[in-house]
Structures are given as C-alpha cells and as structure tokens.
Amino acid sequence: MGQIRLYIAQPLTVGSEVVLNEQQSHYLTHVMKLKVGDTISCFDNQSGEYGCTLIAVGKKQTTLKVLEHHKPYAQTPDIWLLFAPVKKDNTDFIIQKATELGVRKIIPVQTRYTITERIKRERFEAQAIEAAEQCRRVDLPQIAEIKKFDDILQQWDKTRILYYMDETLTGKPIAQALENAKSCAILVGPEGGFSAEELEKLRGLSFARAVCLGPRILRAETAVVSALSCWQALKGDWQ
Ligand code: SAH
C-alpha cells in the first residue's frame, strides 16, 4: 500500500466508496499526481487503517474505494497535555509535536500570562490531523476548547495526576516525579511563566506535582516536547 495517508472524516468499511473533499482531492491529484488505480492508506479515527485505491479522478471530485483493513484502531497512551497558547507558529509546533508524541487529549489553558485568549480550534485540529497522518497514528488527539486555569483545576478528576512543569526549579526531577505515574496530564506554562498565585494554587492541590526539567529555563515548546518524551520513554509506549 502507498505511503500517502489521509484522515477521512466518516466511518470506513471494506468495499465502501468515499468521495474526497476538494482539498484532499486537490492534494492527491494535483500535488501528489496520483491516478486511477493508485493506492493510499486512510484512517477514520474509529476503526483503524485501510488500504484504498483511487477509482475516479475528476476536476473537483476524487473517489476512493476501500480495499482492505490493515491496522486495527488503537488509542495512544492515556496522557494529556495542558499548555498555554504561545505565538501562532510555536503553538502550531506544540500541537504537531504533541500529536507525534502520542498525546491523547490536548487542553489549551488560559493562565495569567497567556498571550492569546482566543484560539482557533479548527486550526489546531488541522495541525493535529496533518501530524497524525504523517506519524501513522490511527487515532486523533482530542482537542478541547481553551479553559481558564482556575476552572480546569476546579473541575479536575482528582485521580488523574497533574504534573506541572515548574520553572522555579523546585520540583522533583522528571524521572523521579513520574515513578508512580499512571493516567496523568502534563501542564506547561506560557513564555511568561506561571504567576506566583498560580504556583501557590498548584502547590496546594492533592493531585498536582511539581516537576523540574533541569537547570536551564526552556521555551514553552521545548518544555512540552521534553516532558512528553520523558513520559513516553518512562511510562508510555516507547518502552
Ligand atoms: N519566563 C519564565 C520562564 C517560562 S518558560 C521565567 O523566566 O522564569 C515556559 C514554561 O516552560 C514554564 O512555565 C514551565 O512550565 C516550563 N519550563 C521551562 N523550563 C523549565 C524547567 N527547567 N523545569 C520545569 N519547567 C520548565
């Protein structure tokens, strides 16, 4: 089966036909120059991955036929990422890398020093889809609406440990902090860091744990990639 992978926003079954949207049609026929009879892989975020072949290529409409099921549906490990949106390109980077690093749920958080209050969820979703297609995930990360820091903490399920990356460097080293981790979440602050009140609040919560990522202050996006990589290596599916 071909190397090209597409997420199809409808349930796939062997034998069914799928009319692609204009953007996907353009990508396959004009960018990748595929022709009738060429094969690609598709996944639907609910039943796994399929081998498909192009059966019609029109000006604005391309049709695929689903030939075989070649990978079952599976979710990535139970790790969530909470992050404070930064500048546009860096936020895109965070969504992309979190998807590649197998995050199951992404929750944008509005903290005191978060620079963006509104987010374009559709843009985040598009970034996540592209990254999932490329990295061969068969599921998509769930992307939540942006939530206020206080609201998130108030509604938190206390059985899920919240590891917050603490730039005051007073938390436990990450390998030690994650020793008994099960289902959990990783929280990274904005470029301006957490406010003193926010850190104070986090310190008082039974389900939150301060984590240190070494002696240097990392950019938010570096902290995201570092923390998730450590989690995957120690507790996730890199083992
Ligand atoms: N402006 C802040 C730094 C913010 S860095 C300052 O100068 O102190 C952005 C985020 O990355 C922080 O909120 C924290 O969550 C994370 N971070 C960066 N470096 C870190 C480190 N060494 N240990 C733990 N968290 C870190």
PDB file of C-alpha atoms and ligand atoms in Angstrom:
ATOM      1  CA  MET A   1       0.000   0.000   0.000  1.00  0.00           C
ATOM      2  CA  GLY A   2       1.090   3.515  -0.729  1.00  0.00           C
ATOM      3  CA  GLN A   3       2.840   5.820   1.667  1.00  0.00           C
ATOM      4  CA  ILE A   4       0.263   8.580   1.486  1.00  0.00           C
ATOM      5  CA  ARG A   5      -2.098   8.597   4.457  1.00  0.00           C
ATOM      6  CA  LEU A   6      -5.294  10.538   4.827  1.00  0.00           C
ATOM      7  CA  TYR A   7      -7.707  11.043   7.657  1.00  0.00           C
ATOM      8  CA  ILE A   8     -11.263  10.551   6.400  1.00  0.00           C
ATOM      9  CA  ALA A   9     -13.973  12.165   8.494  1.00  0.00           C
ATOM     10  CA  GLN A  10     -16.502   9.391   8.015  1.00  0.00           C
ATOM     11  CA  PRO A  11     -16.584   5.732   9.054  1.00  0.00           C
ATOM     12  CA  LEU A  12     -14.721   3.454   6.643  1.00  0.00           C
ATOM     13  CA  THR A  13     -15.643  -0.134   5.790  1.00  0.00           C
ATOM     14  CA  VAL A  14     -14.129  -2.533   3.285  1.00  0.00           C
ATOM     15  CA  GLY A  15     -15.899  -2.238  -0.045  1.00  0.00           C
ATOM     16  CA  SER A  16     -17.303   1.242   0.534  1.00  0.00           C
ATOM     17  CA  GLU A  17     -16.572   4.243  -1.650  1.00  0.00           C
ATOM     18  CA  VAL A  18     -15.519   7.627  -0.363  1.00  0.00           C
ATOM     19  CA  VAL A  19     -15.830  10.936  -2.186  1.00  0.00           C
ATOM     20  CA  LEU A  20     -12.975  13.143  -1.037  1.00  0.00           C
ATOM     21  CA  ASN A  21     -13.401  16.786  -0.187  1.00  0.00           C
ATOM     22  CA  GLU A  22     -11.955  19.401  -2.515  1.00  0.00           C
ATOM     23  CA  GLN A  23      -8.801  19.914  -0.516  1.00  0.00           C
ATOM     24  CA  GLN A  24      -7.950  16.222  -0.272  1.00  0.00           C
ATOM     25  CA  SER A  25      -8.837  15.731  -3.907  1.00  0.00           C
ATOM     26  CA  HIS A  26      -6.508  18.572  -4.906  1.00  0.00           C
ATOM     27  CA  TYR A  27      -3.732  17.177  -2.742  1.00  0.00           C
ATOM     28  CA  LEU A  28      -3.908  13.675  -4.194  1.00  0.00           C
ATOM     29  CA  THR A  29      -4.365  14.515  -7.836  1.00  0.00           C
ATOM     30  CA  HIS A  30      -2.523  17.826  -8.287  1.00  0.00           C
ATOM     31  CA  VAL A  31       0.120  17.815  -5.597  1.00  0.00           C
ATOM     32  CA  MET A  32       0.889  14.088  -5.411  1.00  0.00           C
ATOM     33  CA  LYS A  33      -0.175  13.426  -9.015  1.00  0.00           C
ATOM     34  CA  LEU A  34      -1.959  10.181  -8.234  1.00  0.00           C
ATOM     35  CA  LYS A  35      -4.033   8.482 -10.896  1.00  0.00           C
ATOM     36  CA  VAL A  36      -6.872   5.986 -11.029  1.00  0.00           C
ATOM     37  CA  GLY A  37      -5.574   2.669  -9.694  1.00  0.00           C
ATOM     38  CA  ASP A  38      -3.036   4.214  -7.298  1.00  0.00           C
ATOM     39  CA  THR A  39      -3.313   3.233  -3.651  1.00  0.00           C
ATOM     40  CA  ILE A  40      -3.151   5.157  -0.394  1.00  0.00           C
ATOM     41  CA  SER A  41      -3.887   4.463   3.273  1.00  0.00           C
ATOM     42  CA  CYS A  42      -6.794   6.029   5.117  1.00  0.00           C
ATOM     43  CA  PHE A  43      -7.954   6.059   8.726  1.00  0.00           C
ATOM     44  CA  ASP A  44     -11.196   7.224  10.244  1.00  0.00           C
ATOM     45  CA  ASN A  45     -10.310   7.717  13.925  1.00  0.00           C
ATOM     46  CA  GLN A  46     -12.633   4.900  14.930  1.00  0.00           C
ATOM     47  CA  SER A  47     -11.977   1.628  13.118  1.00  0.00           C
ATOM     48  CA  GLY A  48      -8.309   1.673  12.139  1.00  0.00           C
ATOM     49  CA  GLU A  49      -6.470   1.995   8.859  1.00  0.00           C
ATOM     50  CA  TYR A  50      -7.427   0.800   5.399  1.00  0.00           C
ATOM     51  CA  GLY A  51      -5.792   0.359   2.041  1.00  0.00           C
ATOM     52  CA  CYS A  52      -7.720   2.309  -0.580  1.00  0.00           C
ATOM     53  CA  THR A  53      -7.494   2.792  -4.315  1.00  0.00           C
ATOM     54  CA  LEU A  54      -8.494   5.743  -6.457  1.00  0.00           C
ATOM     55  CA  ILE A  55     -11.376   4.767  -8.697  1.00  0.00           C
ATOM     56  CA  ALA A  56     -12.314   8.146 -10.144  1.00  0.00           C
ATOM     57  CA  VAL A  57     -10.397  11.353 -10.600  1.00  0.00           C
ATOM     58  CA  GLY A  58     -12.474  14.290 -11.712  1.00  0.00           C
ATOM     59  CA  LYS A  59     -11.943  18.006 -11.787  1.00  0.00           C
ATOM     60  CA  LYS A  60     -13.280  18.608  -8.325  1.00  0.00           C
ATOM     61  CA  GLN A  61     -14.140  15.119  -7.205  1.00  0.00           C
ATOM     62  CA  THR A  62     -11.967  12.180  -6.426  1.00  0.00           C
ATOM     63  CA  THR A  63     -13.400   8.870  -5.302  1.00  0.00           C
ATOM     64  CA  LEU A  64     -11.667   6.143  -3.337  1.00  0.00           C
ATOM     65  CA  LYS A  65     -12.652   2.552  -2.863  1.00  0.00           C
ATOM     66  CA  VAL A  66     -11.769   0.932   0.449  1.00  0.00           C
ATOM     67  CA  LEU A  67      -9.986  -2.352  -0.318  1.00  0.00           C
ATOM     68  CA  GLU A  68      -8.749  -3.854   2.932  1.00  0.00           C
ATOM     69  CA  HIS A  69      -8.474  -3.275   6.634  1.00  0.00           C
ATOM     70  CA  HIS A  70      -4.811  -3.355   7.546  1.00  0.00           C
ATOM     71  CA  LYS A  71      -4.490  -1.900  11.019  1.00  0.00           C
ATOM     72  CA  PRO A  72      -6.901  -2.035  13.949  1.00  0.00           C
ATOM     73  CA  TYR A  73      -7.978   1.080  15.786  1.00  0.00           C
ATOM     74  CA  ALA A  74      -5.908   1.839  18.865  1.00  0.00           C
ATOM     75  CA  GLN A  75      -5.665   4.842  21.115  1.00  0.00           C
ATOM     76  CA  THR A  76      -2.357   6.361  22.121  1.00  0.00           C
ATOM     77  CA  PRO A  77      -1.440   6.087  25.828  1.00  0.00           C
ATOM     78  CA  ASP A  78      -3.513   7.936  28.389  1.00  0.00           C
ATOM     79  CA  ILE A  79      -1.502  11.121  28.554  1.00  0.00           C
ATOM     80  CA  TRP A  80      -2.976  14.620  28.322  1.00  0.00           C
ATOM     81  CA  LEU A  81      -1.227  17.865  27.572  1.00  0.00           C
ATOM     82  CA  LEU A  82      -2.303  21.174  29.062  1.00  0.00           C
ATOM     83  CA  PHE A  83      -0.491  24.145  27.634  1.00  0.00           C
ATOM     84  CA  ALA A  84      -0.825  27.898  27.498  1.00  0.00           C
ATOM     85  CA  PRO A  85      -1.033  29.008  23.849  1.00  0.00           C
ATOM     86  CA  VAL A  86       2.057  30.946  22.771  1.00  0.00           C
ATOM     87  CA  LYS A  87       2.741  32.691  19.460  1.00  0.00           C
ATOM     88  CA  LYS A  88       0.980  31.215  16.467  1.00  0.00           C
ATOM     89  CA  ASP A  89       3.857  29.275  14.925  1.00  0.00           C
ATOM     90  CA  ASN A  90       5.021  27.932  18.250  1.00  0.00           C
ATOM     91  CA  THR A  91       1.505  26.875  19.142  1.00  0.00           C
ATOM     92  CA  ASP A  92       1.258  25.034  15.822  1.00  0.00           C
ATOM     93  CA  PHE A  93       4.541  23.375  16.692  1.00  0.00           C
ATOM     94  CA  ILE A  94       3.190  22.292  20.081  1.00  0.00           C
ATOM     95  CA  ILE A  95       0.062  20.759  18.547  1.00  0.00           C
ATOM     96  CA  GLN A  96       2.113  18.960  15.924  1.00  0.00           C
ATOM     97  CA  LYS A  97       4.675  17.565  18.348  1.00  0.00           C
ATOM     98  CA  ALA A  98       2.103  16.601  20.948  1.00  0.00           C
ATOM     99  CA  THR A  99       0.317  14.604  18.255  1.00  0.00           C
ATOM    100  CA  GLU A 100       3.522  12.894  17.135  1.00  0.00           C
ATOM    101  CA  LEU A 101       4.415  12.172  20.740  1.00  0.00           C
ATOM    102  CA  GLY A 102       1.141  10.346  21.195  1.00  0.00           C
ATOM    103  CA  VAL A 103      -0.889  12.687  23.395  1.00  0.00           C
ATOM    104  CA  ARG A 104      -4.476  11.546  23.760  1.00  0.00           C
ATOM    105  CA  LYS A 105      -6.017  14.865  24.720  1.00  0.00           C
ATOM    106  CA  ILE A 106      -4.821  18.453  24.309  1.00  0.00           C
ATOM    107  CA  ILE A 107      -6.282  21.182  26.504  1.00  0.00           C
ATOM    108  CA  PRO A 108      -5.304  24.808  25.881  1.00  0.00           C
ATOM    109  CA  VAL A 109      -5.221  26.714  29.150  1.00  0.00           C
ATOM    110  CA  GLN A 110      -5.572  30.396  29.773  1.00  0.00           C
ATOM    111  CA  THR A 111      -3.215  31.368  32.548  1.00  0.00           C
ATOM    112  CA  ARG A 112      -2.416  34.813  33.912  1.00  0.00           C
ATOM    113  CA  TYR A 113       0.388  35.423  31.424  1.00  0.00           C
ATOM    114  CA  THR A 114      -1.089  33.615  28.436  1.00  0.00           C
ATOM    115  CA  ILE A 115      -0.829  35.963  25.488  1.00  0.00           C
ATOM    116  CA  THR A 116      -3.717  34.574  23.426  1.00  0.00           C
ATOM    117  CA  GLU A 117      -7.193  34.364  24.814  1.00  0.00           C
ATOM    118  CA  ARG A 118      -8.961  33.171  21.728  1.00  0.00           C
ATOM    119  CA  ILE A 119      -7.815  30.135  19.872  1.00  0.00           C
ATOM    120  CA  LYS A 120      -8.745  28.762  16.535  1.00  0.00           C
ATOM    121  CA  ARG A 121      -9.734  25.255  17.408  1.00  0.00           C
ATOM    122  CA  GLU A 122     -10.148  24.384  13.723  1.00  0.00           C
ATOM    123  CA  ARG A 123      -6.581  25.409  13.070  1.00  0.00           C
ATOM    124  CA  PHE A 124      -5.406  23.200  15.932  1.00  0.00           C
ATOM    125  CA  GLU A 125      -7.448  20.325  14.556  1.00  0.00           C
ATOM    126  CA  ALA A 126      -5.968  20.749  11.091  1.00  0.00           C
ATOM    127  CA  GLN A 127      -2.458  20.692  12.571  1.00  0.00           C
ATOM    128  CA  ALA A 128      -3.252  17.574  14.557  1.00  0.00           C
ATOM    129  CA  ILE A 129      -4.724  15.794  11.523  1.00  0.00           C
ATOM    130  CA  GLU A 130      -1.673  16.542   9.405  1.00  0.00           C
ATOM    131  CA  ALA A 131       0.665  15.302  12.125  1.00  0.00           C
ATOM    132  CA  ALA A 132      -1.423  12.160  12.729  1.00  0.00           C
ATOM    133  CA  GLU A 133      -1.413  11.365   9.005  1.00  0.00           C
ATOM    134  CA  GLN A 134       2.331  11.730   8.861  1.00  0.00           C
ATOM    135  CA  CYS A 135       3.204   9.813  12.036  1.00  0.00           C
ATOM    136  CA  ARG A 136       0.846   6.877  11.334  1.00  0.00           C
ATOM    137  CA  ARG A 137      -1.446   7.260  14.274  1.00  0.00           C
ATOM    138  CA  VAL A 138      -4.842   5.676  13.740  1.00  0.00           C
ATOM    139  CA  ASP A 139      -6.496   7.987  16.255  1.00  0.00           C
ATOM    140  CA  LEU A 140      -6.586  11.755  16.529  1.00  0.00           C
ATOM    141  CA  PRO A 141      -5.854  13.631  19.722  1.00  0.00           C
ATOM    142  CA  GLN A 142      -8.948  15.179  21.197  1.00  0.00           C
ATOM    143  CA  ILE A 143      -8.633  18.969  21.282  1.00  0.00           C
ATOM    144  CA  ALA A 144     -10.561  20.818  23.947  1.00  0.00           C
ATOM    145  CA  GLU A 145     -11.762  24.405  23.943  1.00  0.00           C
ATOM    146  CA  ILE A 146      -9.492  26.791  25.801  1.00  0.00           C
ATOM    147  CA  LYS A 147     -10.292  26.817  29.511  1.00  0.00           C
ATOM    148  CA  LYS A 148      -9.352  29.130  32.332  1.00  0.00           C
ATOM    149  CA  PHE A 149      -6.668  27.893  34.696  1.00  0.00           C
ATOM    150  CA  ASP A 150      -8.933  28.103  37.755  1.00  0.00           C
ATOM    151  CA  ASP A 151     -11.842  26.371  36.035  1.00  0.00           C
ATOM    152  CA  ILE A 152      -9.673  23.479  34.932  1.00  0.00           C
ATOM    153  CA  LEU A 153      -8.343  22.903  38.410  1.00  0.00           C
ATOM    154  CA  GLN A 154     -11.776  23.134  39.944  1.00  0.00           C
ATOM    155  CA  GLN A 155     -13.272  20.543  37.608  1.00  0.00           C
ATOM    156  CA  TRP A 156     -10.278  18.239  37.664  1.00  0.00           C
ATOM    157  CA  ASP A 157     -10.731  14.495  38.152  1.00  0.00           C
ATOM    158  CA  LYS A 158      -8.514  14.016  41.196  1.00  0.00           C
ATOM    159  CA  THR A 159      -7.464  10.518  40.205  1.00  0.00           C
ATOM    160  CA  ARG A 160      -5.510  11.954  37.279  1.00  0.00           C
ATOM    161  CA  ILE A 161      -2.181  13.298  38.465  1.00  0.00           C
ATOM    162  CA  LEU A 162      -1.321  16.698  37.059  1.00  0.00           C
ATOM    163  CA  TYR A 163       2.407  17.124  36.583  1.00  0.00           C
ATOM    164  CA  TYR A 164       3.155  20.804  36.216  1.00  0.00           C
ATOM    165  CA  MET A 165       6.462  21.906  34.804  1.00  0.00           C
ATOM    166  CA  ASP A 166       7.687  24.357  37.384  1.00  0.00           C
ATOM    167  CA  GLU A 167      10.206  26.898  36.158  1.00  0.00           C
ATOM    168  CA  THR A 168      11.191  27.807  39.706  1.00  0.00           C
ATOM    169  CA  LEU A 169      13.162  24.528  39.501  1.00  0.00           C
ATOM    170  CA  THR A 170      11.956  23.384  42.913  1.00  0.00           C
ATOM    171  CA  GLY A 171      10.031  20.341  41.671  1.00  0.00           C
ATOM    172  CA  LYS A 172      11.285  16.776  41.539  1.00  0.00           C
ATOM    173  CA  PRO A 173      13.468  15.762  38.601  1.00  0.00           C
ATOM    174  CA  ILE A 174      11.112  14.347  35.999  1.00  0.00           C
ATOM    175  CA  ALA A 175      12.274  10.714  36.093  1.00  0.00           C
ATOM    176  CA  GLN A 176      11.699  10.642  39.834  1.00  0.00           C
ATOM    177  CA  ALA A 177       8.414  12.519  39.650  1.00  0.00           C
ATOM    178  CA  LEU A 178       6.978  10.059  37.135  1.00  0.00           C
ATOM    179  CA  GLU A 179       7.936   6.942  39.089  1.00  0.00           C
ATOM    180  CA  ASN A 180       4.391   6.007  40.093  1.00  0.00           C
ATOM    181  CA  ALA A 181       2.581   7.768  37.285  1.00  0.00           C
ATOM    182  CA  LYS A 182      -0.487   6.136  35.756  1.00  0.00           C
ATOM    183  CA  SER A 183      -3.117   8.160  33.946  1.00  0.00           C
ATOM    184  CA  CYS A 184      -1.861  11.680  34.113  1.00  0.00           C
ATOM    185  CA  ALA A 185      -1.509  15.053  32.491  1.00  0.00           C
ATOM    186  CA  ILE A 186       1.375  17.381  31.811  1.00  0.00           C
ATOM    187  CA  LEU A 187       0.952  21.123  32.275  1.00  0.00           C
ATOM    188  CA  VAL A 188       3.361  23.634  30.776  1.00  0.00           C
ATOM    189  CA  GLY A 189       3.138  27.361  31.370  1.00  0.00           C
ATOM    190  CA  PRO A 190       3.372  30.264  28.913  1.00  0.00           C
ATOM    191  CA  GLU A 191       6.521  32.175  27.926  1.00  0.00           C
ATOM    192  CA  GLY A 192       5.942  34.496  30.859  1.00  0.00           C
ATOM    193  CA  GLY A 193       5.797  31.526  33.219  1.00  0.00           C
ATOM    194  CA  PHE A 194       3.188  30.839  35.872  1.00  0.00           C
ATOM    195  CA  SER A 195       2.247  33.674  38.194  1.00  0.00           C
ATOM    196  CA  ALA A 196       3.160  33.422  41.872  1.00  0.00           C
ATOM    197  CA  GLU A 197      -0.526  32.904  42.718  1.00  0.00           C
ATOM    198  CA  GLU A 198      -0.852  30.120  40.177  1.00  0.00           C
ATOM    199  CA  LEU A 199       2.156  28.299  41.576  1.00  0.00           C
ATOM    200  CA  GLU A 200       0.783  28.780  45.051  1.00  0.00           C
ATOM    201  CA  LYS A 201      -2.507  27.237  43.989  1.00  0.00           C
ATOM    202  CA  LEU A 202      -0.840  24.298  42.282  1.00  0.00           C
ATOM    203  CA  ARG A 203       1.270  23.612  45.362  1.00  0.00           C
ATOM    204  CA  GLY A 204      -1.855  23.279  47.470  1.00  0.00           C
ATOM    205  CA  LEU A 205      -3.560  20.660  45.286  1.00  0.00           C
ATOM    206  CA  SER A 206      -3.549  16.989  46.254  1.00  0.00           C
ATOM    207  CA  PHE A 207      -3.419  15.850  42.622  1.00  0.00           C
ATOM    208  CA  ALA A 208      -0.699  18.216  41.363  1.00  0.00           C
ATOM    209  CA  ARG A 209       3.057  17.520  41.397  1.00  0.00           C
ATOM    210  CA  ALA A 210       5.838  19.988  40.623  1.00  0.00           C
ATOM    211  CA  VAL A 211       8.390  18.781  38.089  1.00  0.00           C
ATOM    212  CA  CYS A 212      11.803  20.156  37.208  1.00  0.00           C
ATOM    213  CA  LEU A 213      13.214  19.785  33.694  1.00  0.00           C
ATOM    214  CA  GLY A 214      16.807  20.524  34.544  1.00  0.00           C
ATOM    215  CA  PRO A 215      18.787  23.640  35.400  1.00  0.00           C
ATOM    216  CA  ARG A 216      18.023  25.674  32.265  1.00  0.00           C
ATOM    217  CA  ILE A 217      14.830  27.591  31.536  1.00  0.00           C
ATOM    218  CA  LEU A 218      13.302  26.093  28.433  1.00  0.00           C
ATOM    219  CA  ARG A 219      10.961  27.681  25.953  1.00  0.00           C
ATOM    220  CA  ALA A 220       7.401  26.519  26.480  1.00  0.00           C
ATOM    221  CA  GLU A 221       7.518  24.408  23.313  1.00  0.00           C
ATOM    222  CA  THR A 222      10.810  22.807  24.353  1.00  0.00           C
ATOM    223  CA  ALA A 223       9.351  22.023  27.763  1.00  0.00           C
ATOM    224  CA  VAL A 224       6.341  20.361  26.093  1.00  0.00           C
ATOM    225  CA  VAL A 225       8.475  18.149  23.863  1.00  0.00           C
ATOM    226  CA  SER A 226      10.895  17.290  26.685  1.00  0.00           C
ATOM    227  CA  ALA A 227       8.241  16.388  29.228  1.00  0.00           C
ATOM    228  CA  LEU A 228       6.235  14.290  26.779  1.00  0.00           C
ATOM    229  CA  SER A 229       9.337  12.471  25.552  1.00  0.00           C
ATOM    230  CA  CYS A 230      10.336  11.627  29.113  1.00  0.00           C
ATOM    231  CA  TRP A 231       6.839  10.377  29.870  1.00  0.00           C
ATOM    232  CA  GLN A 232       6.754   8.207  26.747  1.00  0.00           C
ATOM    233  CA  ALA A 233      10.187   6.757  27.495  1.00  0.00           C
ATOM    234  CA  LEU A 234       9.475   6.039  31.155  1.00  0.00           C
ATOM    235  CA  LYS A 235       5.773   5.273  31.234  1.00  0.00           C
ATOM    236  CA  GLY A 236       4.323   5.285  27.746  1.00  0.00           C
ATOM    237  CA  ASP A 237       4.659   3.312  24.538  1.00  0.00           C
ATOM    238  CA  TRP A 238       8.363   3.812  23.917  1.00  0.00           C
ATOM    239  CA  GLN A 239       9.209   1.004  26.277  1.00  0.00           C
TER     240      GLN A 239
HETATM  241  N1  SAH B   1       9.526  33.416  31.863  1.00  0.00           N
HETATM  242  C1  SAH B   1       9.745  32.348  32.768  1.00  0.00           C
HETATM  243  C2  SAH B   1      10.027  31.055  32.038  1.00  0.00           C
HETATM  244  C3  SAH B   1       8.849  30.433  31.410  1.00  0.00           C
HETATM  245  S1  SAH B   1       9.308  29.048  30.464  1.00  0.00           S
HETATM  246  C4  SAH B   1      10.993  32.642  33.604  1.00  0.00           C
HETATM  247  O1  SAH B   1      11.834  33.362  33.128  1.00  0.00           O
HETATM  248  O2  SAH B   1      11.078  32.095  34.690  1.00  0.00           O
HETATM  249  C5  SAH B   1       7.755  28.416  29.952  1.00  0.00           C
HETATM  250  C6  SAH B   1       7.269  27.195  30.696  1.00  0.00           C
HETATM  251  O3  SAH B   1       8.118  26.100  30.420  1.00  0.00           O
HETATM  252  C7  SAH B   1       7.251  27.316  32.203  1.00  0.00           C
HETATM  253  O4  SAH B   1       6.061  27.897  32.691  1.00  0.00           O
HETATM  254  C8  SAH B   1       7.375  25.865  32.643  1.00  0.00           C
HETATM  255  O5  SAH B   1       6.129  25.222  32.624  1.00  0.00           O
HETATM  256  C9  SAH B   1       8.247  25.267  31.566  1.00  0.00           C
HETATM  257  N2  SAH B   1       9.672  25.199  31.913  1.00  0.00           N
HETATM  258  C10 SAH B   1      10.702  25.791  31.270  1.00  0.00           C
HETATM  259  N3  SAH B   1      11.887  25.432  31.796  1.00  0.00           N
HETATM  260  C11 SAH B   1      11.616  24.567  32.797  1.00  0.00           C
HETATM  261  C12 SAH B   1      12.423  23.815  33.698  1.00  0.00           C
HETATM  262  N4  SAH B   1      13.751  23.869  33.665  1.00  0.00           N
HETATM  263  N5  SAH B   1      11.787  22.999  34.576  1.00  0.00           N
HETATM  264  C13 SAH B   1      10.443  22.918  34.619  1.00  0.00           C
HETATM  265  N6  SAH B   1       9.640  23.606  33.788  1.00  0.00           N
HETATM  266  C14 SAH B   1      10.199  24.411  32.876  1.00  0.00           C
END
